[in-house]
Coordinates of C-alpha atoms (C1' of nucleotides) in Angstrom, one line a residue:
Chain N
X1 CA 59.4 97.0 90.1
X2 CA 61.7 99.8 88.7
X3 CA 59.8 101.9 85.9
X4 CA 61.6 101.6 82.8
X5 CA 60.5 104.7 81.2
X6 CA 58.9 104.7 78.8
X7 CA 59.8 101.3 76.8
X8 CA 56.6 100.4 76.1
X9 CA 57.0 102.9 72.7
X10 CA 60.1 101.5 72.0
X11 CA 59.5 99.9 69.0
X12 CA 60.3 95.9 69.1
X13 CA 63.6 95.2 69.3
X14 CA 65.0 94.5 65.8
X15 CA 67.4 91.7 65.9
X16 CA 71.5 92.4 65.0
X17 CA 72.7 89.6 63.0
X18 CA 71.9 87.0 66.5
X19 CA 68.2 86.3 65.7
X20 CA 67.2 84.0 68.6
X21 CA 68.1 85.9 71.9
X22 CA 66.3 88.9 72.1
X23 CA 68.3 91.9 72.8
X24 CA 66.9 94.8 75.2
X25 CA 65.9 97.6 72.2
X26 CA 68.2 100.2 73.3
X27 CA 70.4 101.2 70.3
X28 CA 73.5 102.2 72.7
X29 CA 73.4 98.5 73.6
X30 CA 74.6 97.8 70.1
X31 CA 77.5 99.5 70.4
X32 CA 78.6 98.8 73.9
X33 CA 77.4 101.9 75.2
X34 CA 74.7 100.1 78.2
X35 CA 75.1 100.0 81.6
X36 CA 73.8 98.0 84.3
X37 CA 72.0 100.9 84.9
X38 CA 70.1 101.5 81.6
X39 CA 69.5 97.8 80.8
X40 CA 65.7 97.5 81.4
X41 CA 66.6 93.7 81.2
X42 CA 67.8 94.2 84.6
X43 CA 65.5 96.7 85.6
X44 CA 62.8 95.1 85.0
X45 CA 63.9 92.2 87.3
X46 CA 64.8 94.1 90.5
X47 CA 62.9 95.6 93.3
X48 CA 64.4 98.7 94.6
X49 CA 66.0 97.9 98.0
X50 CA 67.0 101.0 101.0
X51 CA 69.9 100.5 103.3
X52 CA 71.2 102.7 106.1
X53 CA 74.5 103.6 106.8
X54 CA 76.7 100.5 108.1
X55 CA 73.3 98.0 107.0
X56 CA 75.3 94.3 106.4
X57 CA 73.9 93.8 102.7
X58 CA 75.1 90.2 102.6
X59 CA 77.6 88.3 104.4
X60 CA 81.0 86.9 103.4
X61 CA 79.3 83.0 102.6
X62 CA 75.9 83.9 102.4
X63 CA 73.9 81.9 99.5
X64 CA 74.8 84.0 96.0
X65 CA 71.2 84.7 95.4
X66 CA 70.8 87.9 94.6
X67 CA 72.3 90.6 92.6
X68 CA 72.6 94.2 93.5
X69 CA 73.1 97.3 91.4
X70 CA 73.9 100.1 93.3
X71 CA 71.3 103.1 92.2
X72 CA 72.4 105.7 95.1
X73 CA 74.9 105.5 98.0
X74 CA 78.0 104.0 98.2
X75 CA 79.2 100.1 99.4
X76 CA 82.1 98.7 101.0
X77 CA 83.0 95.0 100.1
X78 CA 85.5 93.2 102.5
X79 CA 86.7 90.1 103.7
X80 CA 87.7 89.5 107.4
X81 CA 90.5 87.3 109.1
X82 CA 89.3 85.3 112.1
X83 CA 91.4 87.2 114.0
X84 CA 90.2 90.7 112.7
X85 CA 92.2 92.0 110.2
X86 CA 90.0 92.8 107.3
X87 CA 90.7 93.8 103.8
X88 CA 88.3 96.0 101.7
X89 CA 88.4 94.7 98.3
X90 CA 86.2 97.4 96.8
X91 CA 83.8 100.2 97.1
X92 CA 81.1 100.1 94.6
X93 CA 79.5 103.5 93.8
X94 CA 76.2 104.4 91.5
X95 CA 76.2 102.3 88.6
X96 CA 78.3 99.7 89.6
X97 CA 77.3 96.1 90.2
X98 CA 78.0 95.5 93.6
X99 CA 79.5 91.9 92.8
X100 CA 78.4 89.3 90.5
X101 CA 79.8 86.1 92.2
X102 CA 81.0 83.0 90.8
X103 CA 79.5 79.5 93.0
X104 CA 76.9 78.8 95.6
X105 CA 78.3 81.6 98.0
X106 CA 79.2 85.3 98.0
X107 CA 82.7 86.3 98.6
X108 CA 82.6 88.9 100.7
X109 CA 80.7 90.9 103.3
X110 CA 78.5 94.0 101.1
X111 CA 77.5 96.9 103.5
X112 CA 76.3 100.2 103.1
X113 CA 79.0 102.9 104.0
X114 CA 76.0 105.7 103.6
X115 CA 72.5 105.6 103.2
X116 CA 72.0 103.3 99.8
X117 CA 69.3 102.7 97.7
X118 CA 70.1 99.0 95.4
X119 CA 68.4 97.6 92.9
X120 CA 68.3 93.8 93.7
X121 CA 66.9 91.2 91.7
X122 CA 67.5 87.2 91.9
X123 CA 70.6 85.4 90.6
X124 CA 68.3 83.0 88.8
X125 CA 66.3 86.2 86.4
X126 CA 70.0 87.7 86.0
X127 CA 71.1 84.3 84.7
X128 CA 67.8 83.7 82.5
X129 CA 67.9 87.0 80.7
X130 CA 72.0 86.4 80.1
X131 CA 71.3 83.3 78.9
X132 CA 68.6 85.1 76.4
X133 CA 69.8 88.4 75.9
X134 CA 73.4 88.6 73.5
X135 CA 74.0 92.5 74.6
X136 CA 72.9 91.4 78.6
X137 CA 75.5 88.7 78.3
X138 CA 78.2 90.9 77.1
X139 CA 77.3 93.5 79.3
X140 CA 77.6 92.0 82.5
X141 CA 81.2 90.6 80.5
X142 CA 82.2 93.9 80.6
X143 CA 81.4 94.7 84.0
X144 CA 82.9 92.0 85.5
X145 CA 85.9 92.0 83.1
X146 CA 86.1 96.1 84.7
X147 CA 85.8 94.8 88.0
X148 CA 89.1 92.2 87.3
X149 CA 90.9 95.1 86.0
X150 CA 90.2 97.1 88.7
X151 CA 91.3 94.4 91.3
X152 CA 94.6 94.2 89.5
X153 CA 95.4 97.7 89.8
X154 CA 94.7 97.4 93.7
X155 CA 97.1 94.6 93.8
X156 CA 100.0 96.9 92.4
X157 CA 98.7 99.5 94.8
X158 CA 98.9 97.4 97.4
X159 CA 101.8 95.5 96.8
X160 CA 104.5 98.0 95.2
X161 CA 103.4 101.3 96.3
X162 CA 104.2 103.3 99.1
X163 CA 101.4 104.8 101.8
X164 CA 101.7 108.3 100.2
X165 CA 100.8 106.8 96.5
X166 CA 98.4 104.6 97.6
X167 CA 96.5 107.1 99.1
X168 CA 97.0 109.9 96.5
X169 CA 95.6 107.3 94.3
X170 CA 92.9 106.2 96.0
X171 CA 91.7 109.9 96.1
X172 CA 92.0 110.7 92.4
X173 CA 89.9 107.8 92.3
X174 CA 87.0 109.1 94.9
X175 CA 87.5 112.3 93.0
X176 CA 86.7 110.7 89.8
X177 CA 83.9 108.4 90.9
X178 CA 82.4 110.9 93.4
X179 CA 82.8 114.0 91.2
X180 CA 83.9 117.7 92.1
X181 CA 82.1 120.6 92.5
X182 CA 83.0 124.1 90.3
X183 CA 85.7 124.5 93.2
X184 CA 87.0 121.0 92.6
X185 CA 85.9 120.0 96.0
X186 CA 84.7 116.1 96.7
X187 CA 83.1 114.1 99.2
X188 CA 85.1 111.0 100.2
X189 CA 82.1 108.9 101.6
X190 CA 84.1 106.6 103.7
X191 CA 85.9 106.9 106.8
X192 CA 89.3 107.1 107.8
X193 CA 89.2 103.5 108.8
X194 CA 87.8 102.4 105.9
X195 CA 90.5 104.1 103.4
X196 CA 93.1 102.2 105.6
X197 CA 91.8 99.0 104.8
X198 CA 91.4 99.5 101.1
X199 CA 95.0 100.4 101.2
X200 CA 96.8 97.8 103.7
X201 CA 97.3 100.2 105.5
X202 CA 96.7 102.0 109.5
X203 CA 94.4 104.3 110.0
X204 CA 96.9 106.5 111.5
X205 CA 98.9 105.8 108.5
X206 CA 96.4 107.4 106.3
X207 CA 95.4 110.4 108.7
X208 CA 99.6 111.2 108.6
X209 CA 99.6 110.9 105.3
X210 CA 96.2 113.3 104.5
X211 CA 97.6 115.8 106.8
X212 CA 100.8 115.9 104.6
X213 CA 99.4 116.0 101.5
X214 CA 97.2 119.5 103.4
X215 CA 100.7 120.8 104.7
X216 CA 102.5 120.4 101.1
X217 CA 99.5 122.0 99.3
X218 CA 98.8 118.7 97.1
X219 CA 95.0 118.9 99.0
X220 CA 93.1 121.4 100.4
X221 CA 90.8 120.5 103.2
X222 CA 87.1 121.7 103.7
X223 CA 86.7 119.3 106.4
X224 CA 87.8 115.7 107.1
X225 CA 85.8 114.2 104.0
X226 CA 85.3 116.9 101.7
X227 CA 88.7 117.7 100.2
X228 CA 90.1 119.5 96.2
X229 CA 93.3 118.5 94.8
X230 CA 95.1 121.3 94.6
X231 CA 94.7 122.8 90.4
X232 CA 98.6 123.9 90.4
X233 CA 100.9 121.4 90.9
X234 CA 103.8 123.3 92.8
X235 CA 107.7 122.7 93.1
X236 CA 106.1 121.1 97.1
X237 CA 103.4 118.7 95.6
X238 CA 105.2 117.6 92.5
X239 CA 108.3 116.0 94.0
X240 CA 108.7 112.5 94.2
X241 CA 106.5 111.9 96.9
X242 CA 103.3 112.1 95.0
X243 CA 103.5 109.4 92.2
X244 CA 101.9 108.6 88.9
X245 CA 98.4 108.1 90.5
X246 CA 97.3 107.3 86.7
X247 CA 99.8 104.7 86.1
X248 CA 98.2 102.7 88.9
X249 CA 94.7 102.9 89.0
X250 CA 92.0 103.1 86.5
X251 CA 87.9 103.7 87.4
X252 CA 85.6 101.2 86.8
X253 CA 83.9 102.7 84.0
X254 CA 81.0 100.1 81.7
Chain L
X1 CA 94.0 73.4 64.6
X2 CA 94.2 71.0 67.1
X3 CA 93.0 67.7 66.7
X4 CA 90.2 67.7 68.5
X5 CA 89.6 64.2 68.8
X6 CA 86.8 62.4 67.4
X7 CA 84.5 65.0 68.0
X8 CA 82.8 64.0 64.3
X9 CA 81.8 60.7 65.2
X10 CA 79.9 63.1 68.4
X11 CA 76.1 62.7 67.9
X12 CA 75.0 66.4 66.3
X13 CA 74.7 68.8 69.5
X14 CA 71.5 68.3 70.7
X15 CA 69.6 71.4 72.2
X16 CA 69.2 72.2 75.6
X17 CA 66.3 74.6 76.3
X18 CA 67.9 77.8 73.9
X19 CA 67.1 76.5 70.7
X20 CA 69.3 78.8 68.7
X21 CA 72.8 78.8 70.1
X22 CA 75.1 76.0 68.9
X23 CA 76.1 73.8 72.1
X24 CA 79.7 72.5 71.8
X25 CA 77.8 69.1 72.4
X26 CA 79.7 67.8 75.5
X27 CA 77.7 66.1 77.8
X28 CA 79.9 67.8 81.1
X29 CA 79.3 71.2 79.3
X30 CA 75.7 71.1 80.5
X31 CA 76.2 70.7 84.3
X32 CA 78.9 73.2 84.4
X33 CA 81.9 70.8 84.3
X34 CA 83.7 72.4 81.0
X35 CA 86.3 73.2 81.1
X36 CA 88.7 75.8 78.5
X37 CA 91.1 73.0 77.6
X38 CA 88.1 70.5 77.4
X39 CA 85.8 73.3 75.1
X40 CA 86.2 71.9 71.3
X41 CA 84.9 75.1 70.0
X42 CA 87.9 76.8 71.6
X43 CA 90.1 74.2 70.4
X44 CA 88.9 74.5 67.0
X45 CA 89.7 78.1 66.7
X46 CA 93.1 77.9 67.6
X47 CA 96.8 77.1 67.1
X48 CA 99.5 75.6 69.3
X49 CA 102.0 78.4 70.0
X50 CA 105.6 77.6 71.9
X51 CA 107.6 79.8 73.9
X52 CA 111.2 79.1 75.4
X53 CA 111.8 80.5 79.1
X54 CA 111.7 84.3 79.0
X55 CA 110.2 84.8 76.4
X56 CA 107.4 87.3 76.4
X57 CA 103.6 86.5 75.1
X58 CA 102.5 90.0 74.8
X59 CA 103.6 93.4 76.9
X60 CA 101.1 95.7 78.5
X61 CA 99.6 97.9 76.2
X62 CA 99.9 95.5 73.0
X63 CA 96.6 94.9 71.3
X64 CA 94.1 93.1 72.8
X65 CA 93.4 90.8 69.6
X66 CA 94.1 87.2 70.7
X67 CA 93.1 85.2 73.4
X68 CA 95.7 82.2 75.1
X69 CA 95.2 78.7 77.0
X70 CA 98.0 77.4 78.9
X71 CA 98.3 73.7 77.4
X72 CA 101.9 73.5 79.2
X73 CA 104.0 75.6 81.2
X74 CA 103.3 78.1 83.2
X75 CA 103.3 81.8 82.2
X76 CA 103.1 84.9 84.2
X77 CA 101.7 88.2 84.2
X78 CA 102.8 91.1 85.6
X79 CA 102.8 95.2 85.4
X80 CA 105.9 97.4 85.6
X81 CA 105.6 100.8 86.8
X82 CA 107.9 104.2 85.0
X83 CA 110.8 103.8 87.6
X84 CA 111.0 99.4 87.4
X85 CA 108.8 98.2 90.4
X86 CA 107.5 94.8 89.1
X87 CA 103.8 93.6 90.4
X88 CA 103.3 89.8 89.5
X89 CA 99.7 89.8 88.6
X90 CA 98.9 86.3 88.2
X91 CA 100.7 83.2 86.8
X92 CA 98.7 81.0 84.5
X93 CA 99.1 77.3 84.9
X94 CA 98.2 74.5 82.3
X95 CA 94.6 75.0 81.5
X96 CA 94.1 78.2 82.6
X97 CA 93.2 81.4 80.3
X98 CA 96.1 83.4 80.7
X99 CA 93.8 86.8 80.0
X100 CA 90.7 87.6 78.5
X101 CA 90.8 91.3 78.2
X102 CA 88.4 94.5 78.4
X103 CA 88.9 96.7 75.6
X104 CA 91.6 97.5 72.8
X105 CA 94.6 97.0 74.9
X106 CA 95.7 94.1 77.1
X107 CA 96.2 94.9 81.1
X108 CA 99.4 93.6 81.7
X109 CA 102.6 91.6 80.3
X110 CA 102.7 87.8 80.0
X111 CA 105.7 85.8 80.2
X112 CA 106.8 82.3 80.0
X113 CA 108.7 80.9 82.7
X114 CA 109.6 77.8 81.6
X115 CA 109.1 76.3 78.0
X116 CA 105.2 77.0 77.4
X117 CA 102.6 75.7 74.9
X118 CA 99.7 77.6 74.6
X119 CA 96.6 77.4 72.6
X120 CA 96.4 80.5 70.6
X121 CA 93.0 82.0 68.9
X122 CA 91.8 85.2 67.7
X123 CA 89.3 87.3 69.9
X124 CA 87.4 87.9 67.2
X125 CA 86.9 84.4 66.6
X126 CA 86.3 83.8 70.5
X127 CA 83.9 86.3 70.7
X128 CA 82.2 84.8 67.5
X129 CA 81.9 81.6 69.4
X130 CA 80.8 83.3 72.7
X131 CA 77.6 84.8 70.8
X132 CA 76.8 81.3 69.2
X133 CA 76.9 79.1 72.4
X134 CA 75.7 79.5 75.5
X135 CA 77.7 77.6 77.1
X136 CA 80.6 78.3 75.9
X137 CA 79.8 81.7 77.0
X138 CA 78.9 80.4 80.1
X139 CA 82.3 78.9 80.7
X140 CA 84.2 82.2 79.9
X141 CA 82.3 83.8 82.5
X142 CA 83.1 81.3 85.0
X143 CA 86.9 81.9 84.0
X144 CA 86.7 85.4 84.2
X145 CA 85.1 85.0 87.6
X146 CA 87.3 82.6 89.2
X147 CA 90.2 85.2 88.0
X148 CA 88.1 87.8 90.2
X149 CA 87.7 85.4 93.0
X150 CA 91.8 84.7 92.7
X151 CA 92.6 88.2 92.7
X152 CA 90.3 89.4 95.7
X153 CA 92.2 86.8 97.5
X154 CA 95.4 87.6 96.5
X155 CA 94.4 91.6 97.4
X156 CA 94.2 90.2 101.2
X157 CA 97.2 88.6 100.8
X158 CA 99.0 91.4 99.9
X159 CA 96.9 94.1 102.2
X160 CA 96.9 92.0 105.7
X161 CA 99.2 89.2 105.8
X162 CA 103.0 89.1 106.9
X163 CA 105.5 87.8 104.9
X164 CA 105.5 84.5 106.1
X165 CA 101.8 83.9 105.7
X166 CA 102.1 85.1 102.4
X167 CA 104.9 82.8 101.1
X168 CA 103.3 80.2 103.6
X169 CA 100.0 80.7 101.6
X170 CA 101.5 81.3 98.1
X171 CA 103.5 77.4 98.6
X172 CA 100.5 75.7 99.5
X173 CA 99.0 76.8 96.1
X174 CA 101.5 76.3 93.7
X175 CA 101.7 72.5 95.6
X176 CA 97.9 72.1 94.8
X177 CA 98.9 74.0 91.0
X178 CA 101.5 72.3 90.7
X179 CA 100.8 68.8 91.8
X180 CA 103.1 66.8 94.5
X181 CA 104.9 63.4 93.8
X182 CA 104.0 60.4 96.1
X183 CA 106.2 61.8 98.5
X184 CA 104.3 64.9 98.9
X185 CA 107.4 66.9 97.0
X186 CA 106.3 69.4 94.3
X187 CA 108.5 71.7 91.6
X188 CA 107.8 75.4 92.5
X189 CA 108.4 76.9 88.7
X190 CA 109.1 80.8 89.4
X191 CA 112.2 81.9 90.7
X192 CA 112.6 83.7 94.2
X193 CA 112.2 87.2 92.4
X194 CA 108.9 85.6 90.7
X195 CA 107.4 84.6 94.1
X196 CA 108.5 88.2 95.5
X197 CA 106.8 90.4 92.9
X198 CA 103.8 88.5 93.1
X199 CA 103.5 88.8 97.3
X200 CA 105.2 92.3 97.5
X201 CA 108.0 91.6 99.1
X202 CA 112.0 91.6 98.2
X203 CA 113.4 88.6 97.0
X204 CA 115.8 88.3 100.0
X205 CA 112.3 88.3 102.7
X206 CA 111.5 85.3 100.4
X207 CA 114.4 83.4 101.1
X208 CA 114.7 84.3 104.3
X209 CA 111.1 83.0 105.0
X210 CA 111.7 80.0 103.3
X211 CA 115.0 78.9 104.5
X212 CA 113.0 79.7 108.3
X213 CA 110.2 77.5 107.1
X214 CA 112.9 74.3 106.7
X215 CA 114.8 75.2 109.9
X216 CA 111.2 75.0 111.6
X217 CA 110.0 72.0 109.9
X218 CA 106.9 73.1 108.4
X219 CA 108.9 72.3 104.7
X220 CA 111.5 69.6 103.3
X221 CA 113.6 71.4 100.6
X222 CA 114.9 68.8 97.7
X223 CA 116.6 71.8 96.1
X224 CA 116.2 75.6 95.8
X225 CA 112.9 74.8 94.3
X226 CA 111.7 71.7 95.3
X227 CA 109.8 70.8 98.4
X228 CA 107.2 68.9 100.1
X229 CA 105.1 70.4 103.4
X230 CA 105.8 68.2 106.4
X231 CA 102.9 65.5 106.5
X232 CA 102.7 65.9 110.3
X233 CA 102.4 68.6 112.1
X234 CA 104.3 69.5 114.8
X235 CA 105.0 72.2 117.7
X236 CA 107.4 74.0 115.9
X237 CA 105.4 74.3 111.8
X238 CA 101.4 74.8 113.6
X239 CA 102.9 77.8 115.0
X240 CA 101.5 81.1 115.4
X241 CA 103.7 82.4 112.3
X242 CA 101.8 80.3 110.0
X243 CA 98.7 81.6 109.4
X244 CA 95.5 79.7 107.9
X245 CA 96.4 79.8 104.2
X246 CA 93.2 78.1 103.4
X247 CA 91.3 81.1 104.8
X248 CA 93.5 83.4 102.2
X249 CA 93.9 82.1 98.7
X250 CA 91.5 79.8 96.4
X251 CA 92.7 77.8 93.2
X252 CA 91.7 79.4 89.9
X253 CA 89.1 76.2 89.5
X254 CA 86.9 76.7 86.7
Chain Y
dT1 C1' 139.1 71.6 85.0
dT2 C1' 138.6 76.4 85.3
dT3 C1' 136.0 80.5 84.7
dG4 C1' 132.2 83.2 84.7
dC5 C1' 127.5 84.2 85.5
dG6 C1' 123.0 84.1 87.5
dC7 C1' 120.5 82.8 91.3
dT8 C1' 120.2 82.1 96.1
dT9 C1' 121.4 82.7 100.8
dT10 C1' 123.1 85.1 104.8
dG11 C1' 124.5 89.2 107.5
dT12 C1' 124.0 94.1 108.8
dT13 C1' 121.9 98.4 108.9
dC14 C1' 118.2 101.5 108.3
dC15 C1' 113.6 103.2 107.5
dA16 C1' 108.6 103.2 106.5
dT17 C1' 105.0 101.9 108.8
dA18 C1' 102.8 99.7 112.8
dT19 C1' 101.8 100.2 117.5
dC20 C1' 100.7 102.4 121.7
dA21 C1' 99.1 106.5 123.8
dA22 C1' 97.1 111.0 124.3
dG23 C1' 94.7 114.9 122.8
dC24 C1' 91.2 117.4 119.9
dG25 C1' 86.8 118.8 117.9
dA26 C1' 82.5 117.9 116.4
dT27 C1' 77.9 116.0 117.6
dG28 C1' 74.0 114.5 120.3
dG29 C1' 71.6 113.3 124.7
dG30 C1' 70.4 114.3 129.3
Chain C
dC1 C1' 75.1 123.7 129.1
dC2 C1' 77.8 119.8 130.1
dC3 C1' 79.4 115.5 129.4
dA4 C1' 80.0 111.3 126.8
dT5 C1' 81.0 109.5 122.5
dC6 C1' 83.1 109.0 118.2
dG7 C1' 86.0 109.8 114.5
dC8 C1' 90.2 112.0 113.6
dT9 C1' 94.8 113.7 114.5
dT10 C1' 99.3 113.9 116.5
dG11 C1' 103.3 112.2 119.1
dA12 C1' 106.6 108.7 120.8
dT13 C1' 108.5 104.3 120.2
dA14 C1' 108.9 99.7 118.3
dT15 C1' 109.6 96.6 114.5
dG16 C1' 109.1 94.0 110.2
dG17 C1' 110.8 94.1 106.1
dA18 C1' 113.7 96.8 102.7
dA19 C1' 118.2 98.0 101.2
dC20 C1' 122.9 97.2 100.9
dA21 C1' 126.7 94.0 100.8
dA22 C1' 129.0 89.9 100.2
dA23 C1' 129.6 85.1 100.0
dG24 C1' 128.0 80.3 98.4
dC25 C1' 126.4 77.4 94.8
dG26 C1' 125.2 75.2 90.5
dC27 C1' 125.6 75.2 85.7
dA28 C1' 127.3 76.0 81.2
dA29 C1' 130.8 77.7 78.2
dA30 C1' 135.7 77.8 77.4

DNA sequence: TTTGCGCTTTGTTCCATATCAAGCGATGGG
DNA sequence: CCCATCGCTTGATATGGAACAAAGCGCAAA
């Protein structure tokens, strides 16, 4: 059981014009400023759970029992072809809700790309406290509602852009999520394989494409996964190439 | 305001467990077999809205201030990027939300494609009736996740199939959308350019997959855009080229 | 009926990306 | 220290689908 702070002195939650659920107490809540994160409704149901790097979470079909919040770490979510090809539908980083599925079964494979600690609490408590809690229910509304936007973006990425965007994208994204250091350097947790099937793409595909973006000057390269967009944009990393990374994607900010 | 039947002559909704949210007081609501279209709280809160072929619901970017049921028609949503490339997000049959979305602005443009008939309400107004009833807000969150579920399906679509596994796929859900006569033929409502910004592809690979598809057998074409799927499968249609569309793309069932 | 227009189909060529095949540089175990 | 392994990079070649071009077809207006 996750200690929520120090709730206990919170004084009772004072009721905003719903009077029957009962909402959490946190006055952020009110105005749609909660997260999965700071919702002691959910934090108060979960269990903290650790997972090394390339633990299976959950299967693609497994029994939707459980949700998972992801507290440290990062997680891949994919589906697989029988004959191999796999698609990675997202990558859920601190904060996020790994997925909140719809039905009896999950739809997709969750594993751990790192070392990941999760918050993990039943389906049936998330479902009670929505059911009670009117700033619980929109919340997770919002997240999942984030989650659709997010997957609609990736379908433009993937099905109107070319390999450079996609990938220049996809890093302003790991950029934004993972955050930079005072040299505007950033981690990019997952592997070269990985990347390439977020994208629809070949791993070769992507390591042409890095290497590119290094020669033209768009990147700079610390080592294969720690990487800063270059702060100058130049005549070389400007040109056509390098498209409107904004006008694609957009983070999956609560 | 739609009629909404003879919903006073309805015993008063009785009270299922949360004794303070109104119930909309349909027996199917409780075991999860509501439906938007079916919902009279939605119905009461709206208007019927028409729109001729072509004409545009809302674009990207408008306001996010009112929320749309398909009662006819089908309408489709898409994103344009600066320089034209079209991404077909989604089309909305009868019965199906066409968005409900995050924040101030909506995420992408909706079309009709043929004469449509929508149920039109407020947001505010949904919202106000998502905080009342529990089931109600219940049922949007089952729309909203089978729109997640759709899109993660069509992102593997897009990311890992060919082109003729993705028209292959995209058919055999617009013949379950759609519905088929009793001799298996079905209308397929978008145009070629409709079906190619929706699987990322060029509207002459669509064709050109199609018109393959007859020549192999695995379709009967009545006209451009009617079609039935051969009943029996032979050599030439169970062929390697087309994939298991079942294993790619779910209905939008809420 | 003719004309014009939009949509679809078909043909040809070209290119972005996949595929196949080494090579390279870290990292860890013996 | 050496070797095996693993993830990444790079090169050569192949190919699926895009791009360009033009012809067919159905439908509505003249």
């Amino acid at each position: 059981m996750l200690a929520s702070l120090d709730r206990q002195a919170l004084p009772k939650a004072p009721m905003y014009g719903r009077t029957s659920a009962a909402d959490c107490g946190l006055p952020a809540c009110q105005t749609g400023g909660c997260t999965p994160m700071k919702c002691p409704l959910l934090q108060d149901a979960g269990s903290v759970r650790l997972f090394a790097k390339g633990d299976v979470i959950y299967w693609d079909g497994d029994l939707n029992d459980r949700v998972y919040i992801v507290l440290s770490g990062v997680v891949r979510g994919s589906k697989l072809l029988s004959d191999g090809r796999r698609q990675v539908c997202r990558f859920a980083f601190p904060g996020d809700v790994v997925d909140y599925a719809r039905g009896d079964e999950v739809g997709f494979t969750a594993e751990a790309i790192m070392p990941v600690r999760v918050l993990s609490m039943t389906r049936a408590s998330v479902e009670g406290s929505i059911s009670q809690s009117a700033c619980l229910s929109a919340l997770m509304m919002r997240v999942v509602l984030g989650e659709l936007d997010a997957a609609r973006n990736h379908l433009l990425m993937l099905g109107r852009l070319s390999a450079a965007e996609r990938v220049q994208a996809f890093l302003k994204v790991v950029e934004e999520r993972m955050g930079a250091d005072e040299h505007g350097a950033f981690k990019v947790p997952m592997s070269r394989q990985d990347m390439a099937d977020y994208l629809g793409l070949t791993i070769e595909t992507v390591s042409r494409v890095v290497s590119q973006m290094k020669r033209s000057g768009v990147i700079q390269m610390f080592s294969a996964n720690r990487m800063a967009f270059a702060k100058v944009q130049t005549e070389a990393n400007n040109g056509r190439d390098w498209a409107p990374a904004g006008e694609c994607l957009s983070q999956a900010a609560v």
